[in-house]
Coordinates of C-alpha atoms and ligand atoms in Angstrom, one line a residue:
X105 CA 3.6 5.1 29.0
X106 CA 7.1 4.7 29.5
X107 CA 10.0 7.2 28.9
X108 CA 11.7 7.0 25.6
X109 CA 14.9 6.5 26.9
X110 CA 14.1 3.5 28.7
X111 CA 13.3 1.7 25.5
X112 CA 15.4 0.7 23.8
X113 CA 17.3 -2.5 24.7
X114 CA 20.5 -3.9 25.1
X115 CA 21.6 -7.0 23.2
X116 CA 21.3 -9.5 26.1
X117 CA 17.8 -8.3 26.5
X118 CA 16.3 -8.5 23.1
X119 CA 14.8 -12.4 23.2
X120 CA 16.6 -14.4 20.7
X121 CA 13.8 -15.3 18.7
X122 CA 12.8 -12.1 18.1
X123 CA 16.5 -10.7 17.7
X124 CA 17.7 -9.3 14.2
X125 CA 20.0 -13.0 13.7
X126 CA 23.5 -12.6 11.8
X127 CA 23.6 -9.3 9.9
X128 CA 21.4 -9.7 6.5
X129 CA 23.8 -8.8 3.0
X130 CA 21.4 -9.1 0.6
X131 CA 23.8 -9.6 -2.6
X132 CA 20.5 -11.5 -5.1
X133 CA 17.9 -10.1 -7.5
X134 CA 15.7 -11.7 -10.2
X135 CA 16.3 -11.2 -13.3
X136 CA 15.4 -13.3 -16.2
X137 CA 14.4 -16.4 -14.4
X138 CA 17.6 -16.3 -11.9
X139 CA 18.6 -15.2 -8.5
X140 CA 21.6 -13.5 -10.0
X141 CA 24.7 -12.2 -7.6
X142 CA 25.4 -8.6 -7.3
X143 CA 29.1 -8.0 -6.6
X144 CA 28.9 -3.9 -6.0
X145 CA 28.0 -1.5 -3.4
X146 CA 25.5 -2.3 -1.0
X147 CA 22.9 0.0 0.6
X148 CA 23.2 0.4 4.3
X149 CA 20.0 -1.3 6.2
X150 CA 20.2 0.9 9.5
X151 CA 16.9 -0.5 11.9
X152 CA 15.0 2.1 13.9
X153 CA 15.5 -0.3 17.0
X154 CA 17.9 2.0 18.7
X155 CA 20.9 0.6 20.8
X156 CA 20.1 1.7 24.5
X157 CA 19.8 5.5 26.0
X158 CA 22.0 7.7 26.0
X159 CA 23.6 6.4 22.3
X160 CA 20.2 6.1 21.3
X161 CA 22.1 4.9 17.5
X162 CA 20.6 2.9 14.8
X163 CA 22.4 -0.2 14.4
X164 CA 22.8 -1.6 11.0
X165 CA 21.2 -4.8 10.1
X166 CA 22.4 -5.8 6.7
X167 CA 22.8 -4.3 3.3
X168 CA 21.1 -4.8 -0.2
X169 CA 22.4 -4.5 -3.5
X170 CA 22.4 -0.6 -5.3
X171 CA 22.1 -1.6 -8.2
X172 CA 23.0 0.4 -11.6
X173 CA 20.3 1.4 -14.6
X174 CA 22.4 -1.3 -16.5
X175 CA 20.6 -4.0 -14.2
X176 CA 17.5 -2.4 -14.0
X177 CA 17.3 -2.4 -18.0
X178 CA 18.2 -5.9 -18.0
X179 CA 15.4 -6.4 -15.7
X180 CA 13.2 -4.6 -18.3
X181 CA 14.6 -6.2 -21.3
X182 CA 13.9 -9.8 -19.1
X183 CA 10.3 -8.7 -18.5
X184 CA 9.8 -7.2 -22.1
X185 CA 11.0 -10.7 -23.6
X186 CA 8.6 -12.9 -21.6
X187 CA 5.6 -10.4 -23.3
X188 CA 7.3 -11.0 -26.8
X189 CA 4.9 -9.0 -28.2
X190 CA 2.0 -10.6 -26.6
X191 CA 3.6 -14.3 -28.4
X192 CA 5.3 -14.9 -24.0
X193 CA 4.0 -18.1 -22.5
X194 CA 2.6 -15.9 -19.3
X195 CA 0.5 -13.4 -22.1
X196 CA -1.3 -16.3 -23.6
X197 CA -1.8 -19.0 -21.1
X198 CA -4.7 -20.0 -20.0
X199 CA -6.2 -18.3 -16.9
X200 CA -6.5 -21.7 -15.4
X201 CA -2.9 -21.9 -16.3
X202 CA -1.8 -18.7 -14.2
X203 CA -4.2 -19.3 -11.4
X204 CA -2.3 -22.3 -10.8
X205 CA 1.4 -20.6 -11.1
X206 CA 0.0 -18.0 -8.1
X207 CA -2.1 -21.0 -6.1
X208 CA 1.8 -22.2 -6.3
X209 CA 3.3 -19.3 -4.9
X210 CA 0.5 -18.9 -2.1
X211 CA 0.8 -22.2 -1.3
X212 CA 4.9 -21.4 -0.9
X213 CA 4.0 -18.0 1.5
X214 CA 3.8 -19.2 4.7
X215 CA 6.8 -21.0 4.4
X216 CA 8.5 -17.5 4.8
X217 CA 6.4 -16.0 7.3
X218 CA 8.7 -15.9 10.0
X219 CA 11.3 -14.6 8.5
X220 CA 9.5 -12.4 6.6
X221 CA 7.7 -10.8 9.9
X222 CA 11.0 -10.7 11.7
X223 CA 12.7 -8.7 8.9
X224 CA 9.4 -6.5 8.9
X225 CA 10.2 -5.3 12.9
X226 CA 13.7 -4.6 12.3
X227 CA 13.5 -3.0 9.0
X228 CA 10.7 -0.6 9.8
X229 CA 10.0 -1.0 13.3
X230 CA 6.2 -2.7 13.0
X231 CA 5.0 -4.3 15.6
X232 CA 4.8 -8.0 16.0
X233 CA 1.0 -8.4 15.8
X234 CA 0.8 -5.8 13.0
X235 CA 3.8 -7.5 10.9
X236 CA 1.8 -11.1 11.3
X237 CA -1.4 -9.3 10.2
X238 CA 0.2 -7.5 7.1
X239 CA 2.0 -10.7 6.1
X240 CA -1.6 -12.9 7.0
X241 CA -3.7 -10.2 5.3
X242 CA -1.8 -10.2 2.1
X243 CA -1.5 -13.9 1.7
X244 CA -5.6 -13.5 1.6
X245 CA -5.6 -11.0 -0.5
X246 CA -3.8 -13.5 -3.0
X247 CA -6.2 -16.2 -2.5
X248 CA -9.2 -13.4 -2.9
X249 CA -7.6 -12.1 -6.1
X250 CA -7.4 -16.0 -7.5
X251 CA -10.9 -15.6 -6.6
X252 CA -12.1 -12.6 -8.0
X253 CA -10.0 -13.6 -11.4
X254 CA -12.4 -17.0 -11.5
X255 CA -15.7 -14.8 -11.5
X256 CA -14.6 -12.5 -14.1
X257 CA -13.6 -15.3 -16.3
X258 CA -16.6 -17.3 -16.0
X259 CA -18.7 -13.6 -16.8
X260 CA -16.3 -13.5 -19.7
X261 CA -16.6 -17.7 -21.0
X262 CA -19.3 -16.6 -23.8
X263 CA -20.4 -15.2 -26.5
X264 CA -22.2 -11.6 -26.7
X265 CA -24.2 -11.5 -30.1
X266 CA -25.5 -8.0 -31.1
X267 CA -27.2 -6.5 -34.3
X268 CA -25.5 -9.1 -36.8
X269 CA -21.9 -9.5 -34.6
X270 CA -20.8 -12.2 -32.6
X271 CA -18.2 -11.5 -29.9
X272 CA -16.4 -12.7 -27.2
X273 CA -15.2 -9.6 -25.0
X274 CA -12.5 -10.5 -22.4
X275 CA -10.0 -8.4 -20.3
X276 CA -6.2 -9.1 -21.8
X277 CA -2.5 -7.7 -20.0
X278 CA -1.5 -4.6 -21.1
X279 CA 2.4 -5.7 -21.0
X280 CA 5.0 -4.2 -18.1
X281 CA 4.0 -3.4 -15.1
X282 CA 6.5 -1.4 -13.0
X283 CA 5.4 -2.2 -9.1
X284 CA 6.3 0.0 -6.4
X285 CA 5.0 0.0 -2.7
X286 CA 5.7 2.1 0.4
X287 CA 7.3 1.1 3.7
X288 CA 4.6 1.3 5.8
X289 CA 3.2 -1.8 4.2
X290 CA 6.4 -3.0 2.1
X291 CA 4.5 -6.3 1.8
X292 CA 0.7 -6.0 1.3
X293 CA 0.7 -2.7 -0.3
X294 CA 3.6 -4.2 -3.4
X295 CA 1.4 -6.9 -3.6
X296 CA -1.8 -5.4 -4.2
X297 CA -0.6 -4.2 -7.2
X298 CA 1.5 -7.1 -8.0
X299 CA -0.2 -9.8 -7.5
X300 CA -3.6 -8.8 -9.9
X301 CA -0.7 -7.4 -12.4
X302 CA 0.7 -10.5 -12.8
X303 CA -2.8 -12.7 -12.7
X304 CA -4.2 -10.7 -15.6
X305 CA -1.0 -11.7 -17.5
X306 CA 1.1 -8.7 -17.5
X307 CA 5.1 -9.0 -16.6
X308 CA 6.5 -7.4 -13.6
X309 CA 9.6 -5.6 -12.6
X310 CA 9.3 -4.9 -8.7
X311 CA 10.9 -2.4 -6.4
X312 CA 11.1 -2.6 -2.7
X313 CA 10.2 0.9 -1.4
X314 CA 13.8 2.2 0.3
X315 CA 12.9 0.7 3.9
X316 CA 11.5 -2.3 4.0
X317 CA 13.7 -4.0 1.1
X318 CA 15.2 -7.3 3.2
X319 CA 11.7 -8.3 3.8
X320 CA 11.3 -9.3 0.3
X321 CA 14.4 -11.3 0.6
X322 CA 12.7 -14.7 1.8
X323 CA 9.9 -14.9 -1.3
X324 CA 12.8 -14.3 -4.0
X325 CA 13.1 -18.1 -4.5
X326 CA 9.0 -18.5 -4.8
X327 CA 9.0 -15.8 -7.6
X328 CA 11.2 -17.6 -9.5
X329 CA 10.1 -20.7 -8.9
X330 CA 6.6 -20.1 -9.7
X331 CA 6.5 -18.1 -12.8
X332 CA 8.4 -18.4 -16.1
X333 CA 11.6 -16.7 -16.8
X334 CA 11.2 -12.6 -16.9
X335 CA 7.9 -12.3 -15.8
X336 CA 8.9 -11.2 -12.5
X337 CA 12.1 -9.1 -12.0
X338 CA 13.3 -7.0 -9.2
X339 CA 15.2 -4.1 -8.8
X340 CA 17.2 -2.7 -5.7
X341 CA 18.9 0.9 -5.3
X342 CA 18.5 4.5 -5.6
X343 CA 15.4 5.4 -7.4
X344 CA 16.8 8.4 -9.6
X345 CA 19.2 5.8 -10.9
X346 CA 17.6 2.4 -11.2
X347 CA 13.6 4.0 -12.2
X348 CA 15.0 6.8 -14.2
X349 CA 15.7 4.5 -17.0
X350 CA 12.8 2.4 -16.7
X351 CA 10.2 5.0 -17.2
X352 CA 12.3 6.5 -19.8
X353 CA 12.6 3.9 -22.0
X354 CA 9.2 4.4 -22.8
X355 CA 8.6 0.7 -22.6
X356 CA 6.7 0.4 -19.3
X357 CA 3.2 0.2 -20.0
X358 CA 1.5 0.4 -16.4
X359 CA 3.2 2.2 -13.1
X360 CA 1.8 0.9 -9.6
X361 CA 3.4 3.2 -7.2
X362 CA 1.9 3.7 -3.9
X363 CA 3.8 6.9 -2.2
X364 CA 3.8 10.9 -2.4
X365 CA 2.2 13.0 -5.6
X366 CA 5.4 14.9 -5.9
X367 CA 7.1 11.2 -7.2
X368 CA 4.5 10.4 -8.5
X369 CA 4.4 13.2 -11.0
X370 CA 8.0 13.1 -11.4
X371 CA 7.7 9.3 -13.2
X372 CA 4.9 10.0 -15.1
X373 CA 7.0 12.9 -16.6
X374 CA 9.4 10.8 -17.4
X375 CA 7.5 8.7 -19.7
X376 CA 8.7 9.9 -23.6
X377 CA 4.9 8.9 -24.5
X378 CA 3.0 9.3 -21.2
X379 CA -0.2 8.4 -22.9
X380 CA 1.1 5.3 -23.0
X381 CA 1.4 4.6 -19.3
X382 CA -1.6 3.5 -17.1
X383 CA -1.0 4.8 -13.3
X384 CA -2.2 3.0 -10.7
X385 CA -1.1 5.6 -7.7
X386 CA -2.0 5.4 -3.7
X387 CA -1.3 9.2 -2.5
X388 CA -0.7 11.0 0.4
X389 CA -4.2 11.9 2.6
X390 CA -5.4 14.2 5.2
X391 CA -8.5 12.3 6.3
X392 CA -10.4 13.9 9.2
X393 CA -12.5 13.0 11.8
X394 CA -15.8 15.3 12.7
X395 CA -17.1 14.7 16.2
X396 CA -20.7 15.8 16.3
X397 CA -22.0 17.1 19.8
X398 CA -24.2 13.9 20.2
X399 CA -21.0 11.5 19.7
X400 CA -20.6 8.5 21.8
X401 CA -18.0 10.1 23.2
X402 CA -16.1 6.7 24.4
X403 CA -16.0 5.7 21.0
X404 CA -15.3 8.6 19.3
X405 CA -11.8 8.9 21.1
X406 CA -11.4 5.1 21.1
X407 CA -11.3 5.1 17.2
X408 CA -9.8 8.7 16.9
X409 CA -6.7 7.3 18.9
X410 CA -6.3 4.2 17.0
X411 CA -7.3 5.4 13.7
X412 CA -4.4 8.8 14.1
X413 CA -2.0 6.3 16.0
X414 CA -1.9 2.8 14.8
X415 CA 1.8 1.6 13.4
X416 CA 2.4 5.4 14.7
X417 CA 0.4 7.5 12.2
X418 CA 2.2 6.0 9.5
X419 CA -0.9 4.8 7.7
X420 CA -2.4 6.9 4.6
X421 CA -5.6 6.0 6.0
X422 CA -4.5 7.5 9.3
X423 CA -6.8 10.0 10.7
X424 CA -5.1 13.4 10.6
X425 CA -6.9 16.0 11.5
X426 CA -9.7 16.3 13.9
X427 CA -12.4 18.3 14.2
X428 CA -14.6 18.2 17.7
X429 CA -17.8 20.3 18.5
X430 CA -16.8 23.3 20.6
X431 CA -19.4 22.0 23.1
X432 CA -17.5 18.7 24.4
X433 CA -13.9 19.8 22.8
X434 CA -12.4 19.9 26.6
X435 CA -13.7 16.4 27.5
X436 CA -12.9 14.7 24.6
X437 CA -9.6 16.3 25.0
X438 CA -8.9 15.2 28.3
X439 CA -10.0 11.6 27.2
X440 CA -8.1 11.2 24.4
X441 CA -4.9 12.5 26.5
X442 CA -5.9 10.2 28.5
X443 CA -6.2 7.0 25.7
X444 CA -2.6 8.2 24.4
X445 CA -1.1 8.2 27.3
X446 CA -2.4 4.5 28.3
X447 CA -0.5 3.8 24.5
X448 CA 2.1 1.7 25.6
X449 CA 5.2 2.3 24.0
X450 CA 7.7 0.0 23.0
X451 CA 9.7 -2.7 20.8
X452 CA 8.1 -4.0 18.0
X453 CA 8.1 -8.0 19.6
X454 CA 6.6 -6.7 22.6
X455 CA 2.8 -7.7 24.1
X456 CA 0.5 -5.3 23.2
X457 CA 2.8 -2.3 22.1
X458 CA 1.4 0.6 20.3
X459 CA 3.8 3.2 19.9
X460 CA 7.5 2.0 18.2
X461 CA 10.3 3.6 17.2
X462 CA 10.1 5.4 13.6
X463 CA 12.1 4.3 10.6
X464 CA 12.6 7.2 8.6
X465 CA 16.0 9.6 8.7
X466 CA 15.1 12.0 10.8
X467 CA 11.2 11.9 11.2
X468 CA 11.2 12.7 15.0
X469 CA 12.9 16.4 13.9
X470 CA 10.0 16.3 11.2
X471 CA 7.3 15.8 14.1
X472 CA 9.0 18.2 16.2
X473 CA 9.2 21.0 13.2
X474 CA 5.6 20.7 13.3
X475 CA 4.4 20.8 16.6
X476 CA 6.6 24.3 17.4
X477 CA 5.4 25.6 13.8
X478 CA 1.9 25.2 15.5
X479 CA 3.1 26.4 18.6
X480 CA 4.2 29.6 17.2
X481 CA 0.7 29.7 15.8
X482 CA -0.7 29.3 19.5
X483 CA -1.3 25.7 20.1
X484 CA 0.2 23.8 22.4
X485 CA 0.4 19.7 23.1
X486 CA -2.4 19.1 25.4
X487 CA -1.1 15.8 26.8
X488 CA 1.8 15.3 29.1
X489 CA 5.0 14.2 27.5
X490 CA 3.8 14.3 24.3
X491 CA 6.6 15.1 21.7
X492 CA 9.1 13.9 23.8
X493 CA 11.5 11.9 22.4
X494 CA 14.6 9.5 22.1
X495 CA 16.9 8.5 19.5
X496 CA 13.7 7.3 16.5
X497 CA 11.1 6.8 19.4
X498 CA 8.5 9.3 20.2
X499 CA 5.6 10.2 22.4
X500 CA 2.7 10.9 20.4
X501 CA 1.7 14.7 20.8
X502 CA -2.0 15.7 21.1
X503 CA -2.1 19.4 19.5
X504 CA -4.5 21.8 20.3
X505 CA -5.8 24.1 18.6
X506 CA -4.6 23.5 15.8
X507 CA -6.1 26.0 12.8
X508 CA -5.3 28.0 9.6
X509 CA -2.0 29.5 9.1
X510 CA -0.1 26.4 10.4
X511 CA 1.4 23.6 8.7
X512 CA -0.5 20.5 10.7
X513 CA -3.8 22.0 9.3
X514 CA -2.9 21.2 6.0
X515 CA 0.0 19.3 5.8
X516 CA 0.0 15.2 5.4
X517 CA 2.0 14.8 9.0
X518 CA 2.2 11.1 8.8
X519 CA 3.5 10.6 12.0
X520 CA 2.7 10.2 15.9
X521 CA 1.3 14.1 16.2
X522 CA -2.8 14.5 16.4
X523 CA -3.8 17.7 15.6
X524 CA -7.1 19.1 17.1
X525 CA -9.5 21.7 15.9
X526 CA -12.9 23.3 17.1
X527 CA -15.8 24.0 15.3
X528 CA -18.9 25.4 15.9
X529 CA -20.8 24.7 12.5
X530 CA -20.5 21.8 10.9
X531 CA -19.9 23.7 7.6
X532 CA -16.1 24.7 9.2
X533 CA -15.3 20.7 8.6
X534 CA -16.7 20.8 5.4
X535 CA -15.1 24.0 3.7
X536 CA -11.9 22.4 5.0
X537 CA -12.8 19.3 3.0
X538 CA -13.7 21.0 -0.1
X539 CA -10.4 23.4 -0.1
X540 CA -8.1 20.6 1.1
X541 CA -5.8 19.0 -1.6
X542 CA -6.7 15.6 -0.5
X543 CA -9.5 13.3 -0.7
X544 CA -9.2 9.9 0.2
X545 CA -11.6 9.5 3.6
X546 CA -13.5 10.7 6.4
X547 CA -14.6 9.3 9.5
X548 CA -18.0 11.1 10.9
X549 CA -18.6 10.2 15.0
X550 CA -22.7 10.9 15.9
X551 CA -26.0 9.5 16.4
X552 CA -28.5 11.2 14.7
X553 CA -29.5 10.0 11.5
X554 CA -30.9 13.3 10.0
X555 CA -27.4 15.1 11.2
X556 CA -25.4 12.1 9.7
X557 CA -27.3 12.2 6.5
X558 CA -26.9 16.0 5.8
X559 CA -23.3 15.4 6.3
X560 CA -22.8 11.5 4.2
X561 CA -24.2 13.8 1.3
X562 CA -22.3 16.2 0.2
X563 CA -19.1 14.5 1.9
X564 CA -19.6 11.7 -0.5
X565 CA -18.6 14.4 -3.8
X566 CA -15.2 15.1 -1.6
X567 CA -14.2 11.7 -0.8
X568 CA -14.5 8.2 -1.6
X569 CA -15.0 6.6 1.9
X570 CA -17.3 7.8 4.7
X571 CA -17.1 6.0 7.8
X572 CA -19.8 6.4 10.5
X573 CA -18.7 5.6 13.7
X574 CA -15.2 4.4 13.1
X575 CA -11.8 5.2 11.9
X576 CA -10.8 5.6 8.3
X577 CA -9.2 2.1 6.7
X578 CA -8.2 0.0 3.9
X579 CA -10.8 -2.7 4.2
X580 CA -12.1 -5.5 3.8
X581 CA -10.3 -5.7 0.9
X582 CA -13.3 -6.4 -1.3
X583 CA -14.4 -2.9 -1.2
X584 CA -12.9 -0.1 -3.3
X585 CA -10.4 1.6 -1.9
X586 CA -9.6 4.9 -3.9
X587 CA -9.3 8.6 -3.0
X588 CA -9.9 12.1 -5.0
X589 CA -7.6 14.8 -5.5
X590 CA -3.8 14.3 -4.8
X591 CA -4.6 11.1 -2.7
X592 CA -5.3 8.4 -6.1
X593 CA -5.5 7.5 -8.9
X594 CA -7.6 4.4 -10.1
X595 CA -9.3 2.2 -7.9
X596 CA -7.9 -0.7 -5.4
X597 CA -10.0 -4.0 -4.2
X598 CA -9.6 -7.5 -5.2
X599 CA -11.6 -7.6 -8.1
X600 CA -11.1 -3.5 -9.3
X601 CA -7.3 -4.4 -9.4
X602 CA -7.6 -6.9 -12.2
X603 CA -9.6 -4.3 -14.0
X604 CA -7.1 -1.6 -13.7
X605 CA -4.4 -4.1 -14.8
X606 CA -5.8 -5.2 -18.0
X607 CA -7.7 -3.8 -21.0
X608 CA -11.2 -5.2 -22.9
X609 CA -10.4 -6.5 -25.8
X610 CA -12.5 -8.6 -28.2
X611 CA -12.9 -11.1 -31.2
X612 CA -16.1 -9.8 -33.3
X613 CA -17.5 -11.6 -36.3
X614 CA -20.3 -10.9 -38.7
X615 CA -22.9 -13.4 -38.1
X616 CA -22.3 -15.7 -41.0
X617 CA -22.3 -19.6 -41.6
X618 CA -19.1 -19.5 -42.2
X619 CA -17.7 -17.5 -39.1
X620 CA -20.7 -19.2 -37.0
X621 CA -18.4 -22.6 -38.0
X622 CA -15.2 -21.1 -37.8
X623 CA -16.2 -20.1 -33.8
X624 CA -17.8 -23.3 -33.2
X625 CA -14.3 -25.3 -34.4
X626 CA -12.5 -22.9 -31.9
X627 CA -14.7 -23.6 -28.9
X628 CA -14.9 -27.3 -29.7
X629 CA -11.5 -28.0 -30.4
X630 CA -10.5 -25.8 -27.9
X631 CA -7.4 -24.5 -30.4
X632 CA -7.9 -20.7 -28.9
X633 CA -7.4 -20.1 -25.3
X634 CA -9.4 -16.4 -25.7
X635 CA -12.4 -17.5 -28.0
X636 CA -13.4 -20.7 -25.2
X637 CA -16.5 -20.8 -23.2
X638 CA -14.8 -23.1 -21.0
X639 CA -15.8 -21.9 -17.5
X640 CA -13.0 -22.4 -14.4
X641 CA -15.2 -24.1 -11.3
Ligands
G3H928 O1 -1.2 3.2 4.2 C1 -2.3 3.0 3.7 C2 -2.9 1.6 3.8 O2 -3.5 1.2 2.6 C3 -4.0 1.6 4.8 O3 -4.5 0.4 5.0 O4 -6.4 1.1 6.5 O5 -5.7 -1.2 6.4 O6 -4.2 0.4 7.5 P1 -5.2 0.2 6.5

């Protein structure tokens, strides 16, 4: 691994295809239909790519707008009028109709891939590979959306009839869908939410989380192109003062934030009528890793090293804590030393880099408050250099051992610092579980199936992901992704997140002549788009 200081480049040296190009002023937003011009302040965008050792300084790559609460209730206003009640074009046309508006803006994607990649690396210092594979990965997960919305149309394209009633039961928008991601997927974690919001019909105001924003910059045109006017809006700035208002107005009906609990709660609260709102949250997470004494030790610490240190840490899914039988805790701590140290560390555009500079204000001081809090709690970093740092680059820090009392026991570190505990029994692992406030995943590392199966048991009431043999994650992005506790709220996958965005509603007759005739005129002369059994192939 290289020293941190020996980084970070100098101008000359950065290849010019992967450079940050002339500096970005982001001045547009969409609003109403158009790409309107914002002449006020902008928002610093300061990159984590450092200038070279000893400045070690962020240099700024652009601005984008901070916009007021007047602009962000215009962007409201814009996405309220294309509902109109549930009378807006987007509401009631077809689902054919709206498959084809997002086919359309797939179709426009890759168009802005390298741009959008290249603003990805600078803005929040992702690795080259990993940008491509966010921006790749979220272009299928738009395709597998326009997928998933085809099945459940086709389930839903007839009638139900029970004791005497005909219906037709379909799933319809519930109105204003306020979308908000988080920067270590700006891209594919906005668009989960986003892109099944606005399939199932509902109108969306989005906003970039605070890094990451530029990114977004190259799809503005798409948006607008592809859907009609208001039903996508965007919204730059401070949060206080451009979400404030939003929630409340009272008048946004479903909030899609992926970040911490403590915001979360803080929007909700803001909602005059918070029955009203639907949240769709992504929390923080603590997932751990048990290492049973009959692990395949290689590929326990090949998966415990990617799965704490991939994109740095910065992954909700990250593991972040690990618990290791006392019986082979000293080897697999040598060999995991040993896998971090092989990380190599780097810029973003680099072959094969791991570890990258971090893009949040001071989140190396962060790392480092934690590792001498555990410290002073009598653990040390067990592999050499770890913690060191310079300017927003780190070594990762291997911490051992790590227990109660200190703050990386507990505490979401989302960062490059893997913390290391002990254990004996197997219920140590699994009290921690129970009494921690998180509960999105766990990974479980051993080979015997009676062992495994004691453990999958209860571990399944505690979380909602148990991996055998392999690191906590997100996909395959057909499978529910979801957590318990402080980590979620609702559930994630290409087809769940057209269920979480849309309500069943239903036409119901009495089984009469007459309303038997009056449904067969709809179907037939196909003058309802809601009571059809035409079926999308
Ligand atoms: O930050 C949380 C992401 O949803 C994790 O996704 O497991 O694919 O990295 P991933």
């Amino acid at each position: 691994m290289r020293e941190p200081a020996e980084v970070f480049p100098a101008d000359g040296s950065i290849p010019p295809e992967h450079g940050p190009g002339p500096v970005m002023e982001q001045r547009g937003y969409l609003c109403s239909g158009e790409i309107r011009q914002w002449d006020g302040p902008l928002q610093d965008v300061l990159s984590p790519i450092c200038t070279p050792a000893p400045g070690c300084e962020r240099r700024r790559i652009g601005g984008y707008p901070l916009l007021t609460g007047k602009e962000a209730l215009e962007a409201l206003d814009a996405a309220c009028a294309s509902q109109d009640g549930g009378r807006g074009e987007w509401p009631t046309m077809s689902v054919e109709g709206r498959i084809a508006r997002l086919a359309e803006f797939a179709s426009r994607m890759p168009a802005a891939r390298e741009e959008v990649v290249r603003r990805m690396m600078w803005e929040i210092g992702k690795s080259l590979a990993d940008s491509q594979k966010e921006f790749d990965r979220t272009v299928d997960y738009v395709r597998g959306t326009i997928e998933a919305m085809k099945d459940l149309d086709r389930a839903s394209s007839r009638f139900a009839i029970e004791e005497g009633v005909i219906g037709q039961i379909r799933r319809a928008p519930l109105g204003v869908a306020l979308c908000m991601g988080p920067f270590n997927y700006p891209l594919n974690e906005t668009f989960t939410t986003l892109i099944p919001a606005l399939l199932m019909g509902n109108s969306v105001i989005f906003k970039p989380p605070k890094l990451g924003v530029l990114l977004h910059e190259p799809l503005l045109e798409a948006f607008r192109g592809c859907f009609p006017k208001g039903v996508v809006n965007t919204v730059y700035g401070d949060g206080r003062t451009v979400v404030g208002p939003l929630m409340e107005s009272g008048r946004v009906d479903v909030l899609a934030f992926i970040g911490t609990s403590r915001v979360a709660d803080t929007l909700r609260r803001q909602h005059p009528r918070p029955h009203r709102l639907r949240c769709v949250l992504g929390l923080e997470a603590k997932n751990a890793a048990i290492v049973l004494p009959d692990a395949d030790l290689d590929l326990a610490v090949r998966e415990c090293a990617l799965g704490s240190l991939s994109f740095n840490g910065q992954r909700c899914t990250a593991l972040k804590m690990l618990f290791v039988h006392r019986s082979i805790a000293g080897e697999f701590l040598e060999r995991l030393s040993a896998a971090v140290g092989s990380l190599r560390t780097g810029m973003p555009w680099e072959a094969g880099v791991a570890i990258t500079p971090l893009p949040e204000d001071g989140k190396v001081d962060a790392m480092r408050g934690l590792i001498a809090d555990a410290e002073r709690g009598g653990a040390r970093v067990v592999n050499p250099g770890g913690g060191e740092a310079a300017g927003t680059l780190m070594k990762p820090a291997v911490v051992f051992p790590v227990g109660p009392g200190m703050r990386l026991y507990t505490e979401e570190q989302f960062g490059p610092v893997v913390p290391v505990a002990s254990f004996d029994s197997t219920e140590e692992p699994l009290e921690w579980i129970a009494g921690s406030d998180y509960g999105q995943q766990v990974s479980l590392f051993g080979r015997d199936p009676a062992k495994l199966a004691s453990l999958i048991d209860p571990l399944v009431n505690q979380v909602c992901r148990v991996n055998l043999n392999s690191q906590c994650q997100r996909g395959p992005d057909t499978f529910p992704f979801t957590g318990r506790k402080d980590s979620a709220e609702g559930t994630l996958s290409v087809s769940d997140a057209l269920r979480v965005f849309s309500i069943r509603t239903l036409v119901a007759a009495k089984e009469t002549e007459e309303n038997r005739g009056i449904l067969s005129s709809m179907v037939r002369g196909r003058s309802s788009r809601f009571v059809s059994t035409d079926f999308i192939f």
